[in-house]
PDB file of C-alpha atoms in Angstrom:
ATOM      1  CA  UNK A 177       9.189  87.917 -89.516  1.00  0.00           C
ATOM      2  CA  UNK A 178       7.886  84.434 -89.722  1.00  0.00           C
ATOM      3  CA  UNK A 179      11.390  83.130 -90.298  1.00  0.00           C
ATOM      4  CA  UNK A 180      12.651  84.885 -87.158  1.00  0.00           C
ATOM      5  CA  UNK A 181       9.861  83.416 -85.115  1.00  0.00           C
ATOM      6  CA  UNK A 182      10.579  79.948 -86.436  1.00  0.00           C
ATOM      7  CA  UNK A 183      14.282  80.313 -85.640  1.00  0.00           C
ATOM      8  CA  UNK A 184      13.449  81.526 -82.064  1.00  0.00           C
ATOM      9  CA  UNK A 185      11.134  78.638 -81.341  1.00  0.00           C
ATOM     10  CA  UNK A 186      13.677  76.227 -82.763  1.00  0.00           C
ATOM     11  CA  UNK A 187      16.360  77.510 -80.404  1.00  0.00           C
ATOM     12  CA  UNK A 188      14.013  77.277 -77.431  1.00  0.00           C
ATOM     13  CA  UNK A 189      13.056  73.707 -78.262  1.00  0.00           C
ATOM     14  CA  UNK A 190      16.711  72.801 -78.741  1.00  0.00           C
ATOM     15  CA  UNK A 191      17.580  74.307 -75.369  1.00  0.00           C
ATOM     16  CA  UNK A 192      14.785  72.412 -73.614  1.00  0.00           C
ATOM     17  CA  UNK A 193      15.860  69.182 -75.293  1.00  0.00           C
ATOM     18  CA  UNK A 194      19.424  69.730 -74.134  1.00  0.00           C
ATOM     19  CA  UNK A 195      18.273  70.324 -70.536  1.00  0.00           C
ATOM     20  CA  UNK A 196      16.176  67.143 -70.621  1.00  0.00           C
ATOM     21  CA  UNK A 197      19.118  65.077 -71.889  1.00  0.00           C
ATOM     22  CA  UNK A 198      21.369  66.473 -69.158  1.00  0.00           C
ATOM     23  CA  UNK A 199      18.732  65.653 -66.525  1.00  0.00           C
ATOM     24  CA  UNK A 200      18.516  62.061 -67.770  1.00  0.00           C
ATOM     25  CA  UNK A 201      22.302  61.712 -67.663  1.00  0.00           C
ATOM     26  CA  UNK A 202      22.476  63.002 -64.089  1.00  0.00           C
ATOM     27  CA  UNK A 203      19.617  60.725 -62.967  1.00  0.00           C
ATOM     28  CA  UNK A 204      21.182  57.638 -64.548  1.00  0.00           C
ATOM     29  CA  UNK A 205      24.554  58.483 -63.003  1.00  0.00           C
ATOM     30  CA  UNK A 206      22.966  58.914 -59.561  1.00  0.00           C
ATOM     31  CA  UNK A 207      21.062  55.640 -59.798  1.00  0.00           C
ATOM     32  CA  UNK A 208      24.158  53.749 -60.895  1.00  0.00           C
ATOM     33  CA  UNK A 209      26.192  55.171 -58.053  1.00  0.00           C
ATOM     34  CA  UNK A 210      27.093  52.384 -55.576  1.00  0.00           C
ATOM     35  CA  UNK A 211      26.067  52.983 -51.944  1.00  0.00           C
ATOM     36  CA  UNK A 212      28.477  53.258 -49.052  1.00  0.00           C
ATOM     37  CA  UNK A 213      29.814  49.771 -48.052  1.00  0.00           C
ATOM     38  CA  UNK A 214      29.154  50.411 -44.365  1.00  0.00           C
ATOM     39  CA  UNK A 215      25.558  51.419 -45.060  1.00  0.00           C
ATOM     40  CA  UNK A 216      25.031  48.366 -47.232  1.00  0.00           C
ATOM     41  CA  UNK A 217      26.420  46.151 -44.481  1.00  0.00           C
ATOM     42  CA  UNK A 218      24.067  47.659 -41.907  1.00  0.00           C
ATOM     43  CA  UNK A 219      21.078  47.181 -44.191  1.00  0.00           C
ATOM     44  CA  UNK A 220      22.065  43.571 -44.819  1.00  0.00           C
ATOM     45  CA  UNK A 221      22.512  42.868 -41.095  1.00  0.00           C
ATOM     46  CA  UNK A 222      19.163  44.469 -40.258  1.00  0.00           C
ATOM     47  CA  UNK A 223      17.464  42.371 -42.926  1.00  0.00           C
ATOM     48  CA  UNK A 224      19.052  39.184 -41.534  1.00  0.00           C
ATOM     49  CA  UNK A 225      17.957  40.096 -37.997  1.00  0.00           C
ATOM     50  CA  UNK A 226      14.403  40.666 -39.172  1.00  0.00           C
ATOM     51  CA  UNK A 227      14.374  37.313 -40.946  1.00  0.00           C
ATOM     52  CA  UNK A 228      15.693  35.548 -37.840  1.00  0.00           C
ATOM     53  CA  UNK A 229      13.120  37.248 -35.613  1.00  0.00           C
ATOM     54  CA  UNK A 230      10.318  36.291 -37.992  1.00  0.00           C
ATOM     55  CA  UNK A 231      11.463  32.657 -38.024  1.00  0.00           C
ATOM     56  CA  UNK A 232      11.622  32.515 -34.222  1.00  0.00           C
ATOM     57  CA  UNK A 233       8.155  34.038 -33.982  1.00  0.00           C
ATOM     58  CA  UNK A 234       6.802  31.278 -36.241  1.00  0.00           C
ATOM     59  CA  UNK A 235       8.514  28.584 -34.151  1.00  0.00           C
ATOM     60  CA  UNK A 236       7.233  30.004 -30.865  1.00  0.00           C
ATOM     61  CA  UNK A 237       3.658  30.276 -32.127  1.00  0.00           C
ATOM     62  CA  UNK A 238       3.806  26.714 -33.397  1.00  0.00           C
ATOM     63  CA  UNK A 239       5.162  25.495 -30.061  1.00  0.00           C
ATOM     64  CA  UNK A 240       2.507  27.305 -28.038  1.00  0.00           C
ATOM     65  CA  UNK A 241      -0.236  25.965 -30.272  1.00  0.00           C
ATOM     66  CA  UNK A 242       1.025  22.370 -29.943  1.00  0.00           C
ATOM     67  CA  UNK A 243       1.510  22.365 -26.193  1.00  0.00           C
ATOM     68  CA  UNK A 244      -1.096  23.758 -23.833  1.00  0.00           C
ATOM     69  CA  UNK A 245       0.513  25.455 -20.835  1.00  0.00           C
ATOM     70  CA  UNK A 246      -2.158  25.715 -18.132  1.00  0.00           C
ATOM     71  CA  UNK A 247       0.050  26.602 -15.229  1.00  0.00           C
ATOM     72  CA  UNK A 248       0.090  30.407 -14.969  1.00  0.00           C
ATOM     73  CA  UNK A 249       3.374  30.552 -13.079  1.00  0.00           C
ATOM     74  CA  UNK A 250       5.105  28.260 -15.561  1.00  0.00           C
ATOM     75  CA  UNK A 251       3.584  30.186 -18.473  1.00  0.00           C
ATOM     76  CA  UNK A 252       4.978  33.472 -17.162  1.00  0.00           C
ATOM     77  CA  UNK A 253       8.461  32.010 -16.680  1.00  0.00           C
ATOM     78  CA  UNK A 254       8.310  30.503 -20.154  1.00  0.00           C
ATOM     79  CA  UNK A 255       7.298  33.823 -21.734  1.00  0.00           C
ATOM     80  CA  UNK A 256      10.075  35.674 -19.902  1.00  0.00           C
ATOM     81  CA  UNK A 257      12.599  33.139 -21.158  1.00  0.00           C
ATOM     82  CA  UNK A 258      11.335  33.531 -24.719  1.00  0.00           C
ATOM     83  CA  UNK A 259      11.514  37.324 -24.549  1.00  0.00           C
ATOM     84  CA  UNK A 260      15.028  37.323 -23.094  1.00  0.00           C
ATOM     85  CA  UNK A 261      16.405  34.929 -25.680  1.00  0.00           C
ATOM     86  CA  UNK A 262      14.632  36.728 -28.511  1.00  0.00           C
ATOM     87  CA  UNK A 263      16.154  40.043 -27.421  1.00  0.00           C
ATOM     88  CA  UNK A 264      19.609  38.507 -27.298  1.00  0.00           C
ATOM     89  CA  UNK A 265      19.193  37.021 -30.758  1.00  0.00           C
ATOM     90  CA  UNK A 266      17.968  40.304 -32.176  1.00  0.00           C
ATOM     91  CA  UNK A 267      21.034  42.062 -30.789  1.00  0.00           C
ATOM     92  CA  UNK A 268      23.281  39.784 -32.810  1.00  0.00           C
ATOM     93  CA  UNK A 269      24.087  37.121 -30.210  1.00  0.00           C
ATOM     94  CA  UNK A 270      23.844  33.772 -31.940  1.00  0.00           C
ATOM     95  CA  UNK A 271      21.840  31.366 -29.797  1.00  0.00           C
ATOM     96  CA  UNK A 272      20.383  28.098 -31.123  1.00  0.00           C
ATOM     97  CA  UNK A 273      17.053  29.014 -29.585  1.00  0.00           C
ATOM     98  CA  UNK A 274      14.845  27.529 -32.282  1.00  0.00           C
ATOM     99  CA  UNK A 275      16.703  24.222 -32.347  1.00  0.00           C
ATOM    100  CA  UNK A 276      16.705  24.053 -28.583  1.00  0.00           C
ATOM    101  CA  UNK A 277      12.945  24.504 -28.485  1.00  0.00           C
ATOM    102  CA  UNK A 278      12.480  21.820 -31.116  1.00  0.00           C
ATOM    103  CA  UNK A 279      14.643  19.411 -29.128  1.00  0.00           C
ATOM    104  CA  UNK A 280      12.980  20.090 -25.808  1.00  0.00           C
ATOM    105  CA  UNK A 281       9.372  20.702 -26.851  1.00  0.00           C
ATOM    106  CA  UNK A 282       8.518  17.005 -26.660  1.00  0.00           C
ATOM    107  CA  UNK A 283       9.703  16.870 -23.048  1.00  0.00           C
ATOM    108  CA  UNK A 284       7.901  19.941 -21.673  1.00  0.00           C
ATOM    109  CA  UNK A 285       4.617  18.176 -20.899  1.00  0.00           C
ATOM    110  CA  UNK A 286       6.436  15.200 -19.376  1.00  0.00           C
ATOM    111  CA  UNK A 287       8.616  17.429 -17.226  1.00  0.00           C
ATOM    112  CA  UNK A 288       5.643  19.426 -15.943  1.00  0.00           C
ATOM    113  CA  UNK A 289       3.705  16.284 -15.027  1.00  0.00           C
ATOM    114  CA  UNK A 290       6.647  14.727 -13.186  1.00  0.00           C
ATOM    115  CA  UNK A 291       7.358  18.012 -11.424  1.00  0.00           C
ATOM    116  CA  UNK A 292       3.730  18.350 -10.294  1.00  0.00           C
ATOM    117  CA  UNK A 293       3.685  14.755  -9.046  1.00  0.00           C
ATOM    118  CA  UNK A 294       6.922  15.164  -7.066  1.00  0.00           C
ATOM    119  CA  UNK A 295       5.679  18.430  -5.624  1.00  0.00           C
ATOM    120  CA  UNK A 296       2.354  16.876  -4.559  1.00  0.00           C
ATOM    121  CA  UNK A 297       4.143  13.971  -2.859  1.00  0.00           C
ATOM    122  CA  UNK A 298       6.392  16.365  -0.960  1.00  0.00           C
ATOM    123  CA  UNK A 299       3.456  18.571   0.086  1.00  0.00           C
ATOM    124  CA  UNK A 300       1.522  15.606   1.458  1.00  0.00           C
ATOM    125  CA  UNK A 301       4.627  14.319   3.197  1.00  0.00           C
ATOM    126  CA  UNK A 302       5.023  17.682   4.917  1.00  0.00           C
ATOM    127  CA  UNK A 303       1.389  17.627   5.986  1.00  0.00           C
ATOM    128  CA  UNK A 304       1.746  14.124   7.374  1.00  0.00           C
ATOM    129  CA  UNK A 305       5.017  15.080   9.078  1.00  0.00           C
ATOM    130  CA  UNK A 306       3.344  17.975  10.887  1.00  0.00           C
ATOM    131  CA  UNK A 307       0.547  15.692  12.113  1.00  0.00           C
ATOM    132  CA  UNK A 308       2.930  12.958  13.266  1.00  0.00           C
ATOM    133  CA  UNK A 309       5.205  15.450  15.014  1.00  0.00           C
ATOM    134  CA  UNK A 310       2.246  16.906  16.906  1.00  0.00           C
ATOM    135  CA  UNK A 311       1.006  13.461  17.933  1.00  0.00           C
ATOM    136  CA  UNK A 312       4.437  12.629  19.344  1.00  0.00           C
ATOM    137  CA  UNK A 313       4.917  15.945  21.171  1.00  0.00           C
ATOM    138  CA  UNK A 314       1.413  15.983  22.646  1.00  0.00           C
ATOM    139  CA  UNK A 315       1.688  12.373  23.831  1.00  0.00           C
ATOM    140  CA  UNK A 316       5.026  13.066  25.524  1.00  0.00           C
ATOM    141  CA  UNK A 317       3.695  16.196  27.233  1.00  0.00           C
ATOM    142  CA  UNK A 318       0.613  14.340  28.460  1.00  0.00           C
ATOM    143  CA  UNK A 319       2.848  11.575  29.789  1.00  0.00           C
ATOM    144  CA  UNK A 320       4.951  14.167  31.633  1.00  0.00           C
ATOM    145  CA  UNK A 321       1.775  15.680  33.113  1.00  0.00           C
ATOM    146  CA  UNK A 322       0.679  12.286  34.319  1.00  0.00           C
ATOM    147  CA  UNK A 323       4.038  11.631  35.942  1.00  0.00           C
ATOM    148  CA  UNK A 324       4.090  15.044  37.613  1.00  0.00           C
ATOM    149  CA  UNK A 325       0.603  14.539  39.042  1.00  0.00           C
ATOM    150  CA  UNK A 326      -0.129  16.349  42.284  1.00  0.00           C
ATOM    151  CA  UNK A 327       3.554  16.651  43.157  1.00  0.00           C
ATOM    152  CA  UNK A 328       4.140  19.706  40.986  1.00  0.00           C
ATOM    153  CA  UNK A 329       0.983  21.703  40.134  1.00  0.00           C
ATOM    154  CA  UNK A 330       3.090  24.495  38.646  1.00  0.00           C
ATOM    155  CA  UNK A 331       4.710  22.048  36.235  1.00  0.00           C
ATOM    156  CA  UNK A 332       1.270  20.800  35.178  1.00  0.00           C
ATOM    157  CA  UNK A 333       0.153  24.366  34.407  1.00  0.00           C
ATOM    158  CA  UNK A 334       3.292  24.981  32.354  1.00  0.00           C
ATOM    159  CA  UNK A 335       2.744  21.782  30.401  1.00  0.00           C
ATOM    160  CA  UNK A 336      -0.890  22.724  29.752  1.00  0.00           C
ATOM    161  CA  UNK A 337       0.244  26.096  28.416  1.00  0.00           C
ATOM    162  CA  UNK A 338       2.783  24.389  26.144  1.00  0.00           C
ATOM    163  CA  UNK A 339       0.055  22.085  24.860  1.00  0.00           C
ATOM    164  CA  UNK A 340      -2.286  24.981  24.079  1.00  0.00           C
ATOM    165  CA  UNK A 341       0.370  27.033  22.291  1.00  0.00           C
ATOM    166  CA  UNK A 342       1.677  23.997  20.432  1.00  0.00           C
ATOM    167  CA  UNK A 343      -1.822  23.130  19.262  1.00  0.00           C
ATOM    168  CA  UNK A 344      -2.301  26.680  17.995  1.00  0.00           C
ATOM    169  CA  UNK A 345       0.972  26.560  16.038  1.00  0.00           C
ATOM    170  CA  UNK A 346       0.048  23.157  14.633  1.00  0.00           C
ATOM    171  CA  UNK A 347      -3.296  24.494  13.401  1.00  0.00           C
ATOM    172  CA  UNK A 348      -1.610  27.409  11.660  1.00  0.00           C
ATOM    173  CA  UNK A 349       0.893  25.081   9.984  1.00  0.00           C
ATOM    174  CA  UNK A 350      -1.893  22.838   8.701  1.00  0.00           C
ATOM    175  CA  UNK A 351      -3.810  25.892   7.501  1.00  0.00           C
ATOM    176  CA  UNK A 352      -0.748  27.237   5.674  1.00  0.00           C
ATOM    177  CA  UNK A 353      -0.182  23.883   3.997  1.00  0.00           C
ATOM    178  CA  UNK A 354      -3.815  23.841   2.919  1.00  0.00           C
ATOM    179  CA  UNK A 355      -3.469  27.378   1.607  1.00  0.00           C
ATOM    180  CA  UNK A 356      -0.337  26.321  -0.257  1.00  0.00           C
ATOM    181  CA  UNK A 357      -2.387  23.776  -2.190  1.00  0.00           C
ATOM    182  CA  UNK A 358      -4.673  26.604  -3.352  1.00  0.00           C
ATOM    183  CA  UNK A 359      -1.993  29.014  -4.572  1.00  0.00           C
ATOM    184  CA  UNK A 360       0.678  26.669  -5.932  1.00  0.00           C
ATOM    185  CA  UNK A 361      -0.896  26.526  -9.395  1.00  0.00           C
ATOM    186  CA  UNK A 362      -1.463  22.748  -9.366  1.00  0.00           C
ATOM    187  CA  UNK A 363      -5.181  22.776  -8.540  1.00  0.00           C
ATOM    188  CA  UNK A 364      -6.181  22.041 -12.123  1.00  0.00           C
ATOM    189  CA  UNK A 365      -3.653  19.205 -12.264  1.00  0.00           C
ATOM    190  CA  UNK A 366      -5.131  17.642  -9.094  1.00  0.00           C
ATOM    191  CA  UNK A 367      -8.655  17.857 -10.506  1.00  0.00           C
ATOM    192  CA  UNK A 368      -7.542  16.285 -13.763  1.00  0.00           C
ATOM    193  CA  UNK A 369      -5.735  13.445 -11.965  1.00  0.00           C
ATOM    194  CA  UNK A 370      -8.744  12.814  -9.699  1.00  0.00           C
ATOM    195  CA  UNK A 371     -11.075  12.707 -12.708  1.00  0.00           C
ATOM    196  CA  UNK A 372      -8.748  10.327 -14.518  1.00  0.00           C
ATOM    197  CA  UNK A 373      -8.499   8.038 -11.479  1.00  0.00           C
ATOM    198  CA  UNK A 374     -12.285   8.070 -11.006  1.00  0.00           C
ATOM    199  CA  UNK A 375     -12.821   7.268 -14.673  1.00  0.00           C
ATOM    200  CA  UNK A 376     -10.324   4.405 -14.495  1.00  0.00           C
ATOM    201  CA  UNK A 377     -11.911   2.876 -11.374  1.00  0.00           C
ATOM    202  CA  UNK A 378     -15.444   3.174 -12.757  1.00  0.00           C
ATOM    203  CA  UNK A 379     -14.370   1.609 -16.027  1.00  0.00           C
ATOM    204  CA  UNK A 380     -12.762  -1.300 -14.180  1.00  0.00           C
ATOM    205  CA  UNK A 381     -15.834  -1.859 -12.004  1.00  0.00           C
ATOM    206  CA  UNK A 382     -18.072  -1.779 -15.070  1.00  0.00           C
ATOM    207  CA  UNK A 383     -15.881  -4.361 -16.795  1.00  0.00           C
ATOM    208  CA  UNK A 384     -15.973  -6.661 -13.765  1.00  0.00           C
ATOM    209  CA  UNK A 385     -19.736  -6.363 -13.353  1.00  0.00           C
ATOM    210  CA  UNK A 386     -20.479  -6.751 -17.067  1.00  0.00           C
ATOM    211  CA  UNK A 387     -18.148  -9.399 -18.502  1.00  0.00           C
ATOM    212  CA  UNK A 388     -18.343 -10.245 -22.180  1.00  0.00           C
ATOM    213  CA  UNK A 389     -18.587 -13.971 -21.442  1.00  0.00           C
ATOM    214  CA  UNK A 390     -20.071 -14.855 -18.054  1.00  0.00           C
ATOM    215  CA  UNK A 391     -18.986 -18.489 -18.372  1.00  0.00           C
ATOM    216  CA  UNK A 392     -15.338 -17.462 -18.517  1.00  0.00           C
ATOM    217  CA  UNK A 393     -15.538 -14.661 -15.974  1.00  0.00           C
ATOM    218  CA  UNK A 394     -13.929 -15.136 -12.576  1.00  0.00           C
ATOM    219  CA  UNK A 395     -16.421 -15.663  -9.770  1.00  0.00           C
ATOM    220  CA  UNK A 396     -16.293 -15.197  -6.027  1.00  0.00           C
ATOM    221  CA  UNK A 397     -17.824 -18.204  -4.259  1.00  0.00           C
ATOM    222  CA  UNK A 398     -18.719 -18.309  -0.572  1.00  0.00           C
ATOM    223  CA  UNK A 399     -18.995 -21.733   1.055  1.00  0.00           C
ATOM    224  CA  UNK A 400     -21.171 -21.956   4.194  1.00  0.00           C
ATOM    225  CA  UNK A 401     -20.158 -25.007   6.212  1.00  0.00           C
ATOM    226  CA  UNK A 402     -22.478 -24.373   9.140  1.00  0.00           C
ATOM    227  CA  UNK A 403     -25.794 -23.427   7.659  1.00  0.00           C
ATOM    228  CA  UNK A 404     -27.712 -24.304  10.853  1.00  0.00           C
ATOM    229  CA  UNK A 405     -25.646 -21.956  12.989  1.00  0.00           C
ATOM    230  CA  UNK A 406     -26.161 -19.220  10.446  1.00  0.00           C
ATOM    231  CA  UNK A 407     -29.925 -19.691  10.499  1.00  0.00           C
ATOM    232  CA  UNK A 408     -29.999 -19.603  14.292  1.00  0.00           C
ATOM    233  CA  UNK A 409     -28.119 -16.321  14.386  1.00  0.00           C
ATOM    234  CA  UNK A 410     -30.592 -14.627  12.057  1.00  0.00           C
ATOM    235  CA  UNK A 411     -33.259 -12.686  13.915  1.00  0.00           C
ATOM    236  CA  UNK A 412     -36.747 -13.608  12.776  1.00  0.00           C
ATOM    237  CA  UNK A 413     -39.785 -11.524  13.777  1.00  0.00           C
ATOM    238  CA  UNK A 414     -41.658 -13.004  16.745  1.00  0.00           C
ATOM    239  CA  UNK A 415     -45.373 -12.564  17.180  1.00  0.00           C
ATOM    240  CA  UNK A 416     -47.288 -12.780  20.415  1.00  0.00           C
ATOM    241  CA  UNK A 417     -50.777 -14.185  20.626  1.00  0.00           C
ATOM    242  CA  UNK A 418     -52.277 -10.729  20.312  1.00  0.00           C
ATOM    243  CA  UNK A 419     -50.083  -9.866  17.331  1.00  0.00           C
ATOM    244  CA  UNK A 420     -51.093 -12.923  15.308  1.00  0.00           C
ATOM    245  CA  UNK A 421     -53.489 -12.055  12.499  1.00  0.00           C
ATOM    246  CA  UNK A 422     -57.021 -13.404  12.906  1.00  0.00           C
ATOM    247  CA  UNK A 423     -58.686 -15.715  10.446  1.00  0.00           C
ATOM    248  CA  UNK A 424     -61.008 -12.921   9.349  1.00  0.00           C
ATOM    249  CA  UNK A 425     -58.069 -10.710   8.564  1.00  0.00           C
ATOM    250  CA  UNK A 426     -56.464 -13.525   6.622  1.00  0.00           C
ATOM    251  CA  UNK A 427     -59.607 -13.909   4.519  1.00  0.00           C
ATOM    252  CA  UNK A 428     -59.755 -10.223   3.874  1.00  0.00           C
TER     253      UNK A 428
END
């Protein structure tokens, strides 16, 4: 009986061992099986796209940290451009976006400053042009009124109406130009330029008023040739007899 039991357990263990060996063979065969070439190509392309996107993200963050973009309108345009080009790159379109940013990053601040300066010059020229145009039109209308005189009262009324309406339009134009300076996004740039100019002027005045060596500093000399005439032109206080201080007051 014991022998039968031993033989039964031996067969069971042998069967389990055989199943385990077969399982290992199947697992090794499955692991060694090469994947589909098309699937491998897709995985490789996706990995390359992820690497390219990660590299562009690093470059963009570095660029934004190096260059401060204060203009909100310019910042929005810049972000839109970055998003569009990043999407195109991620879709497989090869664009030298990173190299382009590296080549142009040094010129962004310069370009913005020149653009703001040109814009400010044009805005002030427009403002001055509106003022000059109104001065010319109003002077010509007033001259026409003067020439019409009493001969044509109706013409004078029409010219007065033109003057009033023209003045109203001129005021609105000036107001719109002033409003344009508030919404164009260059207010911070104007403040910075004004502060820089003020600092430069104050520094220059301080240097002129406090030279390092007074003996070598340039001086402004005023020569008075007619001292007597100058003294005569100066108003001195005049006292009458009643205004003169008494001797007692002098002693006190």
